[in-house]
Tab-separated table of C-alpha atoms and ligand atoms in Angstrom:
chain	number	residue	atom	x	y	z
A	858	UNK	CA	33.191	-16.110	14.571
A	859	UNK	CA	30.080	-17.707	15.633
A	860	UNK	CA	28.395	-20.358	13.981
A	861	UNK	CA	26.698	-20.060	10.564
A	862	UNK	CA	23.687	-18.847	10.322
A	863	UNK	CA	21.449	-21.821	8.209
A	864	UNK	CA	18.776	-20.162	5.834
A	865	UNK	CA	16.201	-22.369	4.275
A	866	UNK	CA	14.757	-20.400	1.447
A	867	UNK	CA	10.694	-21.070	0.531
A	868	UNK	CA	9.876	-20.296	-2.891
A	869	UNK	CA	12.419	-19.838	-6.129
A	870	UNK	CA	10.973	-17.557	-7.925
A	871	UNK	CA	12.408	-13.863	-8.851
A	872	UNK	CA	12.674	-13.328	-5.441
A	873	UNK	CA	13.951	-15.795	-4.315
A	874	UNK	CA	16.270	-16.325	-6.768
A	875	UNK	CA	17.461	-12.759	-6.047
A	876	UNK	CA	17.893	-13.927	-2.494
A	877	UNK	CA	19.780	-16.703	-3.168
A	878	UNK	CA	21.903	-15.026	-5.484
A	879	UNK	CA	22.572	-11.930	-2.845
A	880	UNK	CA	23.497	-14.040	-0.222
A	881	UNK	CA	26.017	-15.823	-2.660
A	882	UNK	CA	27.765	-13.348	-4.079
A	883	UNK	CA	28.301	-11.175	-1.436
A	884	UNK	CA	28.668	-13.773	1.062
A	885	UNK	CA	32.392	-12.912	2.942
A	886	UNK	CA	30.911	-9.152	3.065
A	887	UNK	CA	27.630	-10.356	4.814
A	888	UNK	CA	29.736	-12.375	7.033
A	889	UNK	CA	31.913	-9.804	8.216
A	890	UNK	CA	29.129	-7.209	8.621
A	891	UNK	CA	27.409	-10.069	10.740
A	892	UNK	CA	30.348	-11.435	12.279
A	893	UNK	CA	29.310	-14.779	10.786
A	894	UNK	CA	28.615	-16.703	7.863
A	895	UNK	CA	25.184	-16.934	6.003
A	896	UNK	CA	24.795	-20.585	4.406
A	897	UNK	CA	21.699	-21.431	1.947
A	898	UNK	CA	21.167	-24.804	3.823
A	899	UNK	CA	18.057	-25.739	2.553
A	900	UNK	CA	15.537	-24.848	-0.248
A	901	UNK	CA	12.042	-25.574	-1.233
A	902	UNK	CA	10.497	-25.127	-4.889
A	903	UNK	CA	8.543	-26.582	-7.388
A	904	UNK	CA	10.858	-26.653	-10.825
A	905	UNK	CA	14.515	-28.349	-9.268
A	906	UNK	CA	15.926	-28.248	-12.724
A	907	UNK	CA	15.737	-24.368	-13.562
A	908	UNK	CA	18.349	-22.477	-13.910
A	909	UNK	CA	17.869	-19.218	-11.351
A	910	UNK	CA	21.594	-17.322	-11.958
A	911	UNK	CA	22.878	-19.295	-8.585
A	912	UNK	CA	24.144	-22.626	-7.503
A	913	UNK	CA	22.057	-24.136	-5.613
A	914	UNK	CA	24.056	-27.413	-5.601
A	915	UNK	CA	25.131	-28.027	-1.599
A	916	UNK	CA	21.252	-26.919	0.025
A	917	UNK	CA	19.431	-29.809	0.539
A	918	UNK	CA	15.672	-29.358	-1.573
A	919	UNK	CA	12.601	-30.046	-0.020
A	920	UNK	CA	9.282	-30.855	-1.535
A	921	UNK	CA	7.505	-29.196	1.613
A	922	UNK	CA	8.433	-26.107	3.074
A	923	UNK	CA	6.960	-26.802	5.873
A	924	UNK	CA	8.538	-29.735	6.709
A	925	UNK	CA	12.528	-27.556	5.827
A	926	UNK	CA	10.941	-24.779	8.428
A	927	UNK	CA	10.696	-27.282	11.204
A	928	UNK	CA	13.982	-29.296	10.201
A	929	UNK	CA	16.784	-29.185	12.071
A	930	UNK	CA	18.811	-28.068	8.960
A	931	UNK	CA	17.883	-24.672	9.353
A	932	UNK	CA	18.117	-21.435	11.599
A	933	UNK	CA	15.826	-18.983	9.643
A	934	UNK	CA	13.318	-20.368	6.924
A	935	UNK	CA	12.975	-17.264	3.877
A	936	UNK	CA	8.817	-17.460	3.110
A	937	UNK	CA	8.293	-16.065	-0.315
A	938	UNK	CA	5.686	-18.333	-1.499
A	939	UNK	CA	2.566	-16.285	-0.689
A	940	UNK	CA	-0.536	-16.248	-0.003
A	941	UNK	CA	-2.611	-15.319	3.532
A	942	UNK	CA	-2.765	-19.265	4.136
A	943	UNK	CA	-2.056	-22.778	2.517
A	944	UNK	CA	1.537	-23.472	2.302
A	945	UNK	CA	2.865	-19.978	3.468
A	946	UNK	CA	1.093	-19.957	6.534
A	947	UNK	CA	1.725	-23.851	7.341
A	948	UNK	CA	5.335	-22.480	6.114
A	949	UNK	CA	5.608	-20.043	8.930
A	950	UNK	CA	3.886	-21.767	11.758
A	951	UNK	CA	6.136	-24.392	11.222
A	952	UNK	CA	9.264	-22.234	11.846
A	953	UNK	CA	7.857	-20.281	14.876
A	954	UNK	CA	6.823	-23.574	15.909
A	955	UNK	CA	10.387	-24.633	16.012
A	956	UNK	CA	11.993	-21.500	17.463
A	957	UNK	CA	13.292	-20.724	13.676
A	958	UNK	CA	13.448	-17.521	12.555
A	959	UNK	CA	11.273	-16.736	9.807
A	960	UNK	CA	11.684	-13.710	7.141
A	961	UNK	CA	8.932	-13.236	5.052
A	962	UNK	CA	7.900	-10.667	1.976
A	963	UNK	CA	4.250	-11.742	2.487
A	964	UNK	CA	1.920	-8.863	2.869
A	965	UNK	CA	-1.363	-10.679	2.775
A	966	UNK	CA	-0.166	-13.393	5.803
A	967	UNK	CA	0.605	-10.400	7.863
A	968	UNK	CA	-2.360	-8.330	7.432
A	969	UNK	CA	-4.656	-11.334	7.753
A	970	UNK	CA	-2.606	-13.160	11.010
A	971	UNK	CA	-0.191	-10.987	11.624
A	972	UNK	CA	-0.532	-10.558	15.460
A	973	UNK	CA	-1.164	-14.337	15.827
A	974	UNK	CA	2.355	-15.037	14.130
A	975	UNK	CA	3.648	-12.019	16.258
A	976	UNK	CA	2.478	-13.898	19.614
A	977	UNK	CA	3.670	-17.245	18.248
A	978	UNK	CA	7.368	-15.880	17.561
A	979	UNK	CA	7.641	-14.176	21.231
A	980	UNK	CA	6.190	-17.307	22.776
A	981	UNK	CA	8.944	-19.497	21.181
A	982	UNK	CA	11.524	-16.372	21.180
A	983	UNK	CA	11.808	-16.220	17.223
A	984	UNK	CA	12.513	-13.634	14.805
A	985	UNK	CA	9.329	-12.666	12.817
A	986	UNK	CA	10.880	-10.054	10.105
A	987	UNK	CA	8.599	-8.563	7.564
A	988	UNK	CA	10.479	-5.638	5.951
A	989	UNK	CA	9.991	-6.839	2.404
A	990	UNK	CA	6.291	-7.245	2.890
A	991	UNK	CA	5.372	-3.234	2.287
A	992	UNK	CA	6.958	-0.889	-0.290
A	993	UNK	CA	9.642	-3.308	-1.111
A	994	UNK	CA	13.073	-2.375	-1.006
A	995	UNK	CA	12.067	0.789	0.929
A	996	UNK	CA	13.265	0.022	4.876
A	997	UNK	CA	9.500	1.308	6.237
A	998	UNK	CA	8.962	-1.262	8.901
A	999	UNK	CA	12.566	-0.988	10.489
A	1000	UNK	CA	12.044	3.021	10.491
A	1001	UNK	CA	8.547	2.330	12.465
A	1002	UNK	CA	9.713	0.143	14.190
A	1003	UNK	CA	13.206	1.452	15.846
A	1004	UNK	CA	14.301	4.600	13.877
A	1005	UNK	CA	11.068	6.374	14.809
A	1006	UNK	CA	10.236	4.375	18.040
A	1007	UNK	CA	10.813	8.344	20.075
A	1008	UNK	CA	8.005	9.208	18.476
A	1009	UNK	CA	3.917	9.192	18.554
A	1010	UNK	CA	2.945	8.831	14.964
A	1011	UNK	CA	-0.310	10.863	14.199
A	1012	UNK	CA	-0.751	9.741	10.169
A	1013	UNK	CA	1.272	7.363	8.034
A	1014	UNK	CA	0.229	7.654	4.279
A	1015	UNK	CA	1.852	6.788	1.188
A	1016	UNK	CA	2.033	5.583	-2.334
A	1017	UNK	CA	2.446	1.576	-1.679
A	1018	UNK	CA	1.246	-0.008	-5.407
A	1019	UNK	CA	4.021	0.636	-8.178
A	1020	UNK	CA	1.539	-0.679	-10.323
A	1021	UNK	CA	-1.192	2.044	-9.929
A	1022	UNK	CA	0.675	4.926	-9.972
A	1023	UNK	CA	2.837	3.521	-13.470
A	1024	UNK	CA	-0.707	3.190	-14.280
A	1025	UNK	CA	-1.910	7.052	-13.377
A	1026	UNK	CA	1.298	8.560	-14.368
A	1027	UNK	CA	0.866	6.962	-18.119
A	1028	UNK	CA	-2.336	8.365	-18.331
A	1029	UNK	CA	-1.682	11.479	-16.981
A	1030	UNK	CA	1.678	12.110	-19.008
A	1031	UNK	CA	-0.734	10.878	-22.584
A	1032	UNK	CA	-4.285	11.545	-21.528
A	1033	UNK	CA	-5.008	7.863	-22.503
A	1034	UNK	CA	-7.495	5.780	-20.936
A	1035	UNK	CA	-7.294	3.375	-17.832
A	1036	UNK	CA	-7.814	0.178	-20.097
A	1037	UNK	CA	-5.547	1.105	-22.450
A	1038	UNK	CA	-2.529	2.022	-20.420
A	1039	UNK	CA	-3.630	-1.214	-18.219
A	1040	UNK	CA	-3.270	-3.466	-21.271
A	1041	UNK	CA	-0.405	-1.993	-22.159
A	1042	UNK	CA	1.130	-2.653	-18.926
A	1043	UNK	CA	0.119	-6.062	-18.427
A	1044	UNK	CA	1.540	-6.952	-22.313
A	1045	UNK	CA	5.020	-5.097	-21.166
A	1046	UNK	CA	5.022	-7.009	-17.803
A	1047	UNK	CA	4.571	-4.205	-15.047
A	1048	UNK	CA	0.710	-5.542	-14.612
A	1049	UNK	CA	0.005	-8.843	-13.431
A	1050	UNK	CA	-2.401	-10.862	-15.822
A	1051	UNK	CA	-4.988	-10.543	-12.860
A	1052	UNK	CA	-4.360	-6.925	-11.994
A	1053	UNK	CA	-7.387	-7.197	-9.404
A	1054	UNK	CA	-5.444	-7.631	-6.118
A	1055	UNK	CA	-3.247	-4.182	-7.199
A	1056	UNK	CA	-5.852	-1.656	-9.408
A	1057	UNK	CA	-8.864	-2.531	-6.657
A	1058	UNK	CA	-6.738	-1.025	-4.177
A	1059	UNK	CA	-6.168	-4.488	-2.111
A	1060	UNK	CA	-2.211	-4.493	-2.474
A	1061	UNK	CA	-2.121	-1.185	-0.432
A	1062	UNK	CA	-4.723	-2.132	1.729
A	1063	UNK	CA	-2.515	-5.051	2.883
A	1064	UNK	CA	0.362	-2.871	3.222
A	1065	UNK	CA	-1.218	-0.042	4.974
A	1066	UNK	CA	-2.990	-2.551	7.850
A	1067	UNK	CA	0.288	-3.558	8.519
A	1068	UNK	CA	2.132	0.141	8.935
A	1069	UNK	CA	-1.173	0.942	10.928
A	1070	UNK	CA	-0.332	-1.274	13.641
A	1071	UNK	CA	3.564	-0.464	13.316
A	1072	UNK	CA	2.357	3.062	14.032
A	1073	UNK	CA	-0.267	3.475	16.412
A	1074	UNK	CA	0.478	0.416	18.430
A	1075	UNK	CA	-2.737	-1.201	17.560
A	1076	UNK	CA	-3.735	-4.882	16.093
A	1077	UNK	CA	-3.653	-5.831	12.938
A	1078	UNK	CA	-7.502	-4.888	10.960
A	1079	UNK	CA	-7.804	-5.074	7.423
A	1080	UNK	CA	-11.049	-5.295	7.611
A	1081	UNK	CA	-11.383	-1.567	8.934
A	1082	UNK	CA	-9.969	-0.391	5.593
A	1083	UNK	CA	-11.938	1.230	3.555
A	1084	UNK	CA	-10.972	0.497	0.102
A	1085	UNK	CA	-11.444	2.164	-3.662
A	1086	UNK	CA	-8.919	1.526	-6.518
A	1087	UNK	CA	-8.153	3.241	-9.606
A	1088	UNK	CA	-10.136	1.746	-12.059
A	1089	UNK	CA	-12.742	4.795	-11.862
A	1090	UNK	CA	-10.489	7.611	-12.935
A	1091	UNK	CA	-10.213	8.520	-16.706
A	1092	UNK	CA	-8.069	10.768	-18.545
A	1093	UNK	CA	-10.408	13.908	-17.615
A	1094	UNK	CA	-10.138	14.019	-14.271
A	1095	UNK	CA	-5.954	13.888	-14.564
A	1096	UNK	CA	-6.005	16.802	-16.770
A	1097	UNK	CA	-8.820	18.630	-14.594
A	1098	UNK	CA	-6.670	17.576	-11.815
A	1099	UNK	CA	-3.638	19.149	-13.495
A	1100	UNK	CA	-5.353	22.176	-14.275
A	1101	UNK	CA	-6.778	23.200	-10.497
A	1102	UNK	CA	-3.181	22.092	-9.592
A	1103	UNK	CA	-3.369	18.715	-8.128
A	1104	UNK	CA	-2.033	15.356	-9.509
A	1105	UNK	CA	-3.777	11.935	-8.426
A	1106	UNK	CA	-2.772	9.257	-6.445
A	1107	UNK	CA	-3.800	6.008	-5.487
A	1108	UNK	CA	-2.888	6.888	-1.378
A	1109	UNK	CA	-3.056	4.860	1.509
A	1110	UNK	CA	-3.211	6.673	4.618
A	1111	UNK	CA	-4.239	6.002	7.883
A	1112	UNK	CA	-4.293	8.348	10.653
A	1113	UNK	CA	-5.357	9.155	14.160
A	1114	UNK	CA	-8.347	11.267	15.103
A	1115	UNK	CA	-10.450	11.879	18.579
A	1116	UNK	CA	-12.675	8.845	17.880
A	1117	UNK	CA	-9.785	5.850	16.692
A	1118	UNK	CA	-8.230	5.149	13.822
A	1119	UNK	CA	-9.473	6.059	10.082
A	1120	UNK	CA	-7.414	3.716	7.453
A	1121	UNK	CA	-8.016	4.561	3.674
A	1122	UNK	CA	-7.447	3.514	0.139
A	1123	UNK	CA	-8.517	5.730	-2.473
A	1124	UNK	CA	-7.682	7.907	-5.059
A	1125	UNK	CA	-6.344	11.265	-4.312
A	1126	UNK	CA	-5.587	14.404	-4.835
A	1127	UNK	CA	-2.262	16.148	-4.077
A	1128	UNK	CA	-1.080	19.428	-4.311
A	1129	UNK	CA	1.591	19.674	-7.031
A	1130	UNK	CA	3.904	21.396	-4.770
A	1131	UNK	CA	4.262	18.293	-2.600
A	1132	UNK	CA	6.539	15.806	-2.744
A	1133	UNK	CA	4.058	12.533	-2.699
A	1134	UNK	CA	2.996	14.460	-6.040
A	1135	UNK	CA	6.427	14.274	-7.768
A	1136	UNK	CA	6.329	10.464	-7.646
A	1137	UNK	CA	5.865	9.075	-10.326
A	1138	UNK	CA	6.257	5.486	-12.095
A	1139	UNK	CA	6.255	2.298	-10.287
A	1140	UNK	CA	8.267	3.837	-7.641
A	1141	UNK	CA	6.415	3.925	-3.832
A	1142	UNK	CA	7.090	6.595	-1.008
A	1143	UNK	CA	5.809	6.484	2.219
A	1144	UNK	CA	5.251	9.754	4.452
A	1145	UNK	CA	5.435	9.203	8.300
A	1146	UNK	CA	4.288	12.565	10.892
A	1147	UNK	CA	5.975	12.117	14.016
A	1148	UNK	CA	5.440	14.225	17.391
A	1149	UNK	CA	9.390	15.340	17.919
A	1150	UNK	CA	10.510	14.498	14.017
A	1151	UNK	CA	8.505	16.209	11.665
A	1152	UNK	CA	6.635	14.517	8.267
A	1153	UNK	CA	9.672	12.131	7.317
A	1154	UNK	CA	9.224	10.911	3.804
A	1155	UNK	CA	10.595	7.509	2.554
A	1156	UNK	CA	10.782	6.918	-1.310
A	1157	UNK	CA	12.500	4.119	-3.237
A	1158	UNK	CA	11.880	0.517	-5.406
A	1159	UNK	CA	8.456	-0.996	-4.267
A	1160	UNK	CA	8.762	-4.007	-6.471
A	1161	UNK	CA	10.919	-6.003	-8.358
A	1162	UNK	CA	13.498	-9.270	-7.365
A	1163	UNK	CA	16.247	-6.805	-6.538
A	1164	UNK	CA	14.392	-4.582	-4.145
A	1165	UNK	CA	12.521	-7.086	-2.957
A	1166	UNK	CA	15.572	-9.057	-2.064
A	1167	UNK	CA	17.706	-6.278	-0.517
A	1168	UNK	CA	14.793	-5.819	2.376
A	1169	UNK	CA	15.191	-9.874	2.771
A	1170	UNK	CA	18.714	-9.701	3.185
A	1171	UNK	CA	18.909	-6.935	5.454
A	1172	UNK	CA	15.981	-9.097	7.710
A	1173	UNK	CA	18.604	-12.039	7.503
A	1174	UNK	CA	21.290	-10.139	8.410
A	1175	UNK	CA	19.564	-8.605	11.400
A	1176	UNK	CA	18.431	-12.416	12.451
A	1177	UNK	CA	22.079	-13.070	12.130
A	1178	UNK	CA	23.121	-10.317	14.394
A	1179	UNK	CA	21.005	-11.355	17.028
A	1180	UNK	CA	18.397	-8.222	16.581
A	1181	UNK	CA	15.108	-9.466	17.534
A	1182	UNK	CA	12.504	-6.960	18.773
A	1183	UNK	CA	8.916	-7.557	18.763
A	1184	UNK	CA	7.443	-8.169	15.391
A	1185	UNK	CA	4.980	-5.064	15.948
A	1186	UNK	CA	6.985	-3.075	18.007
A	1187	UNK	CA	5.455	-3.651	21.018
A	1188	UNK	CA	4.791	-7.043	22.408
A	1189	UNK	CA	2.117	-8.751	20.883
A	1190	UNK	CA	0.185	-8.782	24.241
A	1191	UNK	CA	0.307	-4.864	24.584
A	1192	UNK	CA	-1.059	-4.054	21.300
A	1193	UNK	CA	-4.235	-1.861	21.577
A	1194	UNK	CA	-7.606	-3.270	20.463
A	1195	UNK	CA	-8.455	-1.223	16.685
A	1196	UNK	CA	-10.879	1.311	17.384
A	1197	UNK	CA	-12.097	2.275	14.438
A	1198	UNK	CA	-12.933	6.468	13.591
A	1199	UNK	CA	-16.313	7.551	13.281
A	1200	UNK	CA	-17.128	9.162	10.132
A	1201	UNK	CA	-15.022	12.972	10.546
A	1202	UNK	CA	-15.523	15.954	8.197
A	1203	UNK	CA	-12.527	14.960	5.610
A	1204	UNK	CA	-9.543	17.930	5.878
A	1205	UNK	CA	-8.779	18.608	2.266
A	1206	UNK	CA	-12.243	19.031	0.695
A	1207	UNK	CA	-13.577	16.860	-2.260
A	1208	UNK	CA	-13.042	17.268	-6.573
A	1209	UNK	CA	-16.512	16.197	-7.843
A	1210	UNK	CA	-16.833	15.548	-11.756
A	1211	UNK	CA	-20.304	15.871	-12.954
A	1212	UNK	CA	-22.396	15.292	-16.469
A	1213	UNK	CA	-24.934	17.742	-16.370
A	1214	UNK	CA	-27.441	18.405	-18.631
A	1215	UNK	CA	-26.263	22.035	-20.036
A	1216	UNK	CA	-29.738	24.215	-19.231
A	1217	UNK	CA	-30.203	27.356	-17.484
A	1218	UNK	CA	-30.133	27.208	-13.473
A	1219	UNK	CA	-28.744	24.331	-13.679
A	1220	UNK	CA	-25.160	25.291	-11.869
A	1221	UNK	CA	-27.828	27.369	-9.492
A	1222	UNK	CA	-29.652	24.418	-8.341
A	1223	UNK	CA	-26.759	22.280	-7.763
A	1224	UNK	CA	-25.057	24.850	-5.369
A	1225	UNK	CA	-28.103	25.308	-4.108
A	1226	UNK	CA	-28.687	21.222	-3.260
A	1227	UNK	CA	-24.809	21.455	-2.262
A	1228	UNK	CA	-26.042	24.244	0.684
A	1229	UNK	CA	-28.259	22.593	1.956
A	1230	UNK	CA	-26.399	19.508	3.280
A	1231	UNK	CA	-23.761	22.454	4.168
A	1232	UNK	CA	-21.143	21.707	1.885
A	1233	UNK	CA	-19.419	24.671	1.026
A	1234	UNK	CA	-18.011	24.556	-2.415
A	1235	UNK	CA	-15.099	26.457	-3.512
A	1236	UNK	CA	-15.460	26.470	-6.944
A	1237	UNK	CA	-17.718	25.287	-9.888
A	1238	UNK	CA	-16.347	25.618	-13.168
A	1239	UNK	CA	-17.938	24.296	-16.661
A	1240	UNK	CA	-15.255	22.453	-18.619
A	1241	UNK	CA	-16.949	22.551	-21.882
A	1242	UNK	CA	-18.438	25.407	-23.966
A	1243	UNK	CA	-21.896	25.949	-24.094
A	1244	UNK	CA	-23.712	24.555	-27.445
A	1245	UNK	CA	-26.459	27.406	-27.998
A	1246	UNK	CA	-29.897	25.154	-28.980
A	1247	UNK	CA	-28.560	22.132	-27.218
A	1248	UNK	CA	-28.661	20.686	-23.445
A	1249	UNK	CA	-25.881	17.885	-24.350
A	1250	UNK	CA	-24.604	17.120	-20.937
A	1251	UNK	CA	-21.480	18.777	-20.152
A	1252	UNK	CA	-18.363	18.271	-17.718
A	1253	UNK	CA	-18.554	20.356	-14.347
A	1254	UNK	CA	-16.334	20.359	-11.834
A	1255	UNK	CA	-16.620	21.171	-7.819
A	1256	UNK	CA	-14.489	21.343	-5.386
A	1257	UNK	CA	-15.747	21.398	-2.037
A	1258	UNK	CA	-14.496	22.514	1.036
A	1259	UNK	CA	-13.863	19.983	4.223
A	1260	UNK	CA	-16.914	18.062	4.388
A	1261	UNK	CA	-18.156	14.338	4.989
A	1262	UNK	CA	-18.457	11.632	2.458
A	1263	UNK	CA	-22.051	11.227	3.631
A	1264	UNK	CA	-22.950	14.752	3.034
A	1265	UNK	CA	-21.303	14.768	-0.507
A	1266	UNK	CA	-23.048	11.726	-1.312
A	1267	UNK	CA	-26.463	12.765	-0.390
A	1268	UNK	CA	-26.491	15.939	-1.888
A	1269	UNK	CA	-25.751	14.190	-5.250
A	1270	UNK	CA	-28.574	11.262	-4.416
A	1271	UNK	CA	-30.726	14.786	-4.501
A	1272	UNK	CA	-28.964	16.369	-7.479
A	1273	UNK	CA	-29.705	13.148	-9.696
A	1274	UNK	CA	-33.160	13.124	-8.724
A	1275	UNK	CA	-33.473	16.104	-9.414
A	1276	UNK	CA	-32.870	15.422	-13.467
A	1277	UNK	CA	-29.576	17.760	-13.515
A	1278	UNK	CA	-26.703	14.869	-14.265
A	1279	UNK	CA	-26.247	12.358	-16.359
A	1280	UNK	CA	-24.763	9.167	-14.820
A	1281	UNK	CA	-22.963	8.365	-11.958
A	1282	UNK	CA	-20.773	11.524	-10.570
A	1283	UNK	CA	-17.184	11.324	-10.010
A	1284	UNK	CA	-15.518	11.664	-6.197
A	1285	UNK	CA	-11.962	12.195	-5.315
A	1286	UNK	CA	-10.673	13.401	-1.843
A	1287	UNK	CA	-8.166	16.039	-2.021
A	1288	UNK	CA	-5.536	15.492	0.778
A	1289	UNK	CA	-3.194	17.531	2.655
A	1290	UNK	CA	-0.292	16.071	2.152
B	1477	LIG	N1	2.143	-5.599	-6.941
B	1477	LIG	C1	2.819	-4.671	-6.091
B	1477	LIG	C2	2.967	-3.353	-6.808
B	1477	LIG	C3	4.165	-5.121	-5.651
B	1477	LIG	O1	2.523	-3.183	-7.947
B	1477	LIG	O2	3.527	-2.450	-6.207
B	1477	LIG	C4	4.131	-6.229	-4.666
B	1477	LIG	O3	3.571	-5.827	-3.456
């Protein structure tokens, strides 16, 4: 057998503790699948005194991580403390630095300097491994990376935030409200007590900049991704949603048109039929559309210390092995420049929710406005009876046929100056998933 392979594990915390624990109990199977041994030589946390399920007794603690990546104790350093800089980056460099392999789960280092840590690790011929970083326990990076290298990926989209769709699929299974299922969620556990990062869209964002590059061969650029979260959608629109057929999703999806690259967060709708639209929970699912393969469709834990843990381990294990390929799947230095898509009709159409004021012509002058920026609408339908004597607003829906956001928007600009709607209207693309 060959030497051990020394981990140095940064950050205790349910991850990490899962880690830990992993590479404990299973050790003499890891070490025959690896044809070595996988030691915990070193760890770095906060709290030495709490109990984490594991015996940490023979690593040697550090107060700074990245003083245990650069060490000499160590062969790979486990980052799990988070964070897009500070200690996790410092953490990292450090490693890379040294020629140390690094594993890391963090999403928001590798969307922000990803393809700077990608040229550091091939300069110093490390292993930079990510796959717990997106859709947690699911194996997405390894599958864009190797499994599917025979292909030319033309869209990657997916489900990446457990915590949106638990959220959605609560309210569309009572019909309650976002804020209520979101305090619910956050008092049971499955929301964080800042739920910003994951309900504004920002977790996915992260994630999907990352299986961008994976995909098309391109750098790293979060900043190209247009973002909306979930906060926006009540009750209504699920159960219109439900009606015309669809369910809605908090998507990521990036994809590759004539002009570049388009990368998206947003709510959307799917076709019941579809598989994306039978996920439900905090589970995640990523869809990939390969040239030679087909639409290949990943689904499994996003979340949690176990999942989280199982993508780490397998990361170790391929360090252990000797598998290193480049980070991004091509050498940093032949990643493409982002070229970012100019605004494209959108494929699947739009579901626009409107309050408007319940008077004669009304429906008449809003397909008219709706013509005249040539949007074609496929239906209009009044989800409320008509009060005889009164011009209460009233929910109406439209769905459009493939249009631009542009055009949508400025045809409502026109329809609220025109006095027909109350408030601001509602906009969800409808995909073809
Ligand atoms: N907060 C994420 C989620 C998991 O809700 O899916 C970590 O990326």
């Amino acid at each position: 057998m060959s030497d051990p392979l020394r981990v140095g594990i940064a950050g205790l915390g349910t991850v990490g503790a899962s880690v830990a624990q992993l590479l404990r109990q299973d050790a003499a199977r890891l070490a025959q699948a690896c044809g070595r041994d996988i030691t915990i030589a070193a760890v770095c946390a906060r709290d030495r005194g709490r109990d984490r399920g594991v015996d940490l007794g023979h690593a040697r603690w550090y107060d700074d991580p990245a003083a245990m990546a650069a060490s000499g104790d160590i062969d790979l350093v486990v980052e799990l403390i988070g964070g897009e800089d500070g200690a996790a980056r410092a953490t990292v460099e450090a490693a890379l630095g040294a020629g140390h392999h690094v594993v890391t789960a963090n999403k928001a280092l590798l969307a922000h300097h990803g393809v700077a840590l990608a040229r550091l690790a091939e300069k110093h011929a490390a292993g930079l491994y990510f796959e717990a970083a997106v859709a947690g326990g699911i194996p997405v990076i390894k599958a864009l990376r190797e499994s599917l290298a025979g292909n030319r990926i033309s869209r990657v989209y997916g489900i990446l935030n457990g915590t949106c769709n638990y959220i959605l699929t609560r309210m569309e299974r009572e019909g309650s409200d976002f804020s209520d299922v979101l305090a619910d969620a956050q008092a049971k556990g499955y929301a964080e007590a800042d739920p910003t990062f994951d309900i504004g869209g920002f977790d996915t964002a992260h994630k999907l900049a990352i299986l961008t590059s994976l995909a098309f061969g391109t750098e790293i650029d979060l900043d190209s991704v247009y973002v909306e979260g979930i906060t926006n959608i009540g009750p209504e629109d699920l159960a219109a949603a439900d009606e015309l057929g669809y369910r809605i999703k908090l998507l990521g999806v990036a994809l590759v048109t004539e002009t570049g690259i388009e990368q998206r967060v947003h709510p959307t709708m799917v076709a019941k039929r579809t598989p994306i639209a039978e996920i439900d929970g905090v589970t995640n699912a990523v869809a990939i559309d390969g040239h030679f393969v087909g639409e290949v469709m990943l689904v499994g834990p996003g979340a949690g210390g176990r999942a989280t843990a199982s993508a780490v381990v397998g990361d170790i294990c391929d360090a252990a092995r000797g598998i290193m390929v480049p980070p991004l799947r091509v050498p940093a230095s032949e990643l493409a420049p982002y070229q970012r898509a100019q605004m494209r009709a959108h494929e699947g159409g739009y579901y626009i929710r409107l309050s408007v004021y319940d008077r004669p012509g009304a429906f008449a002058a809003i397909a008219a406005r709706m013509a005249e920026q040539g949007i074609s609408l496929e239906s209009i339908v009044q989800r409320a009876a008509h009060s005889p004597g009164s011009s209460e607003p009233k929910p109406v829906i439209l769905i459009t046929h493939e249009t631009t956001e542009a055009q949508v928007r400025e045809a409502l600009d026109i329809i609220g100056a025109d006095g027909h709607i109350e408030r601001d209207p509602q906009m969800i693309r409808i995909e073809q998933a």
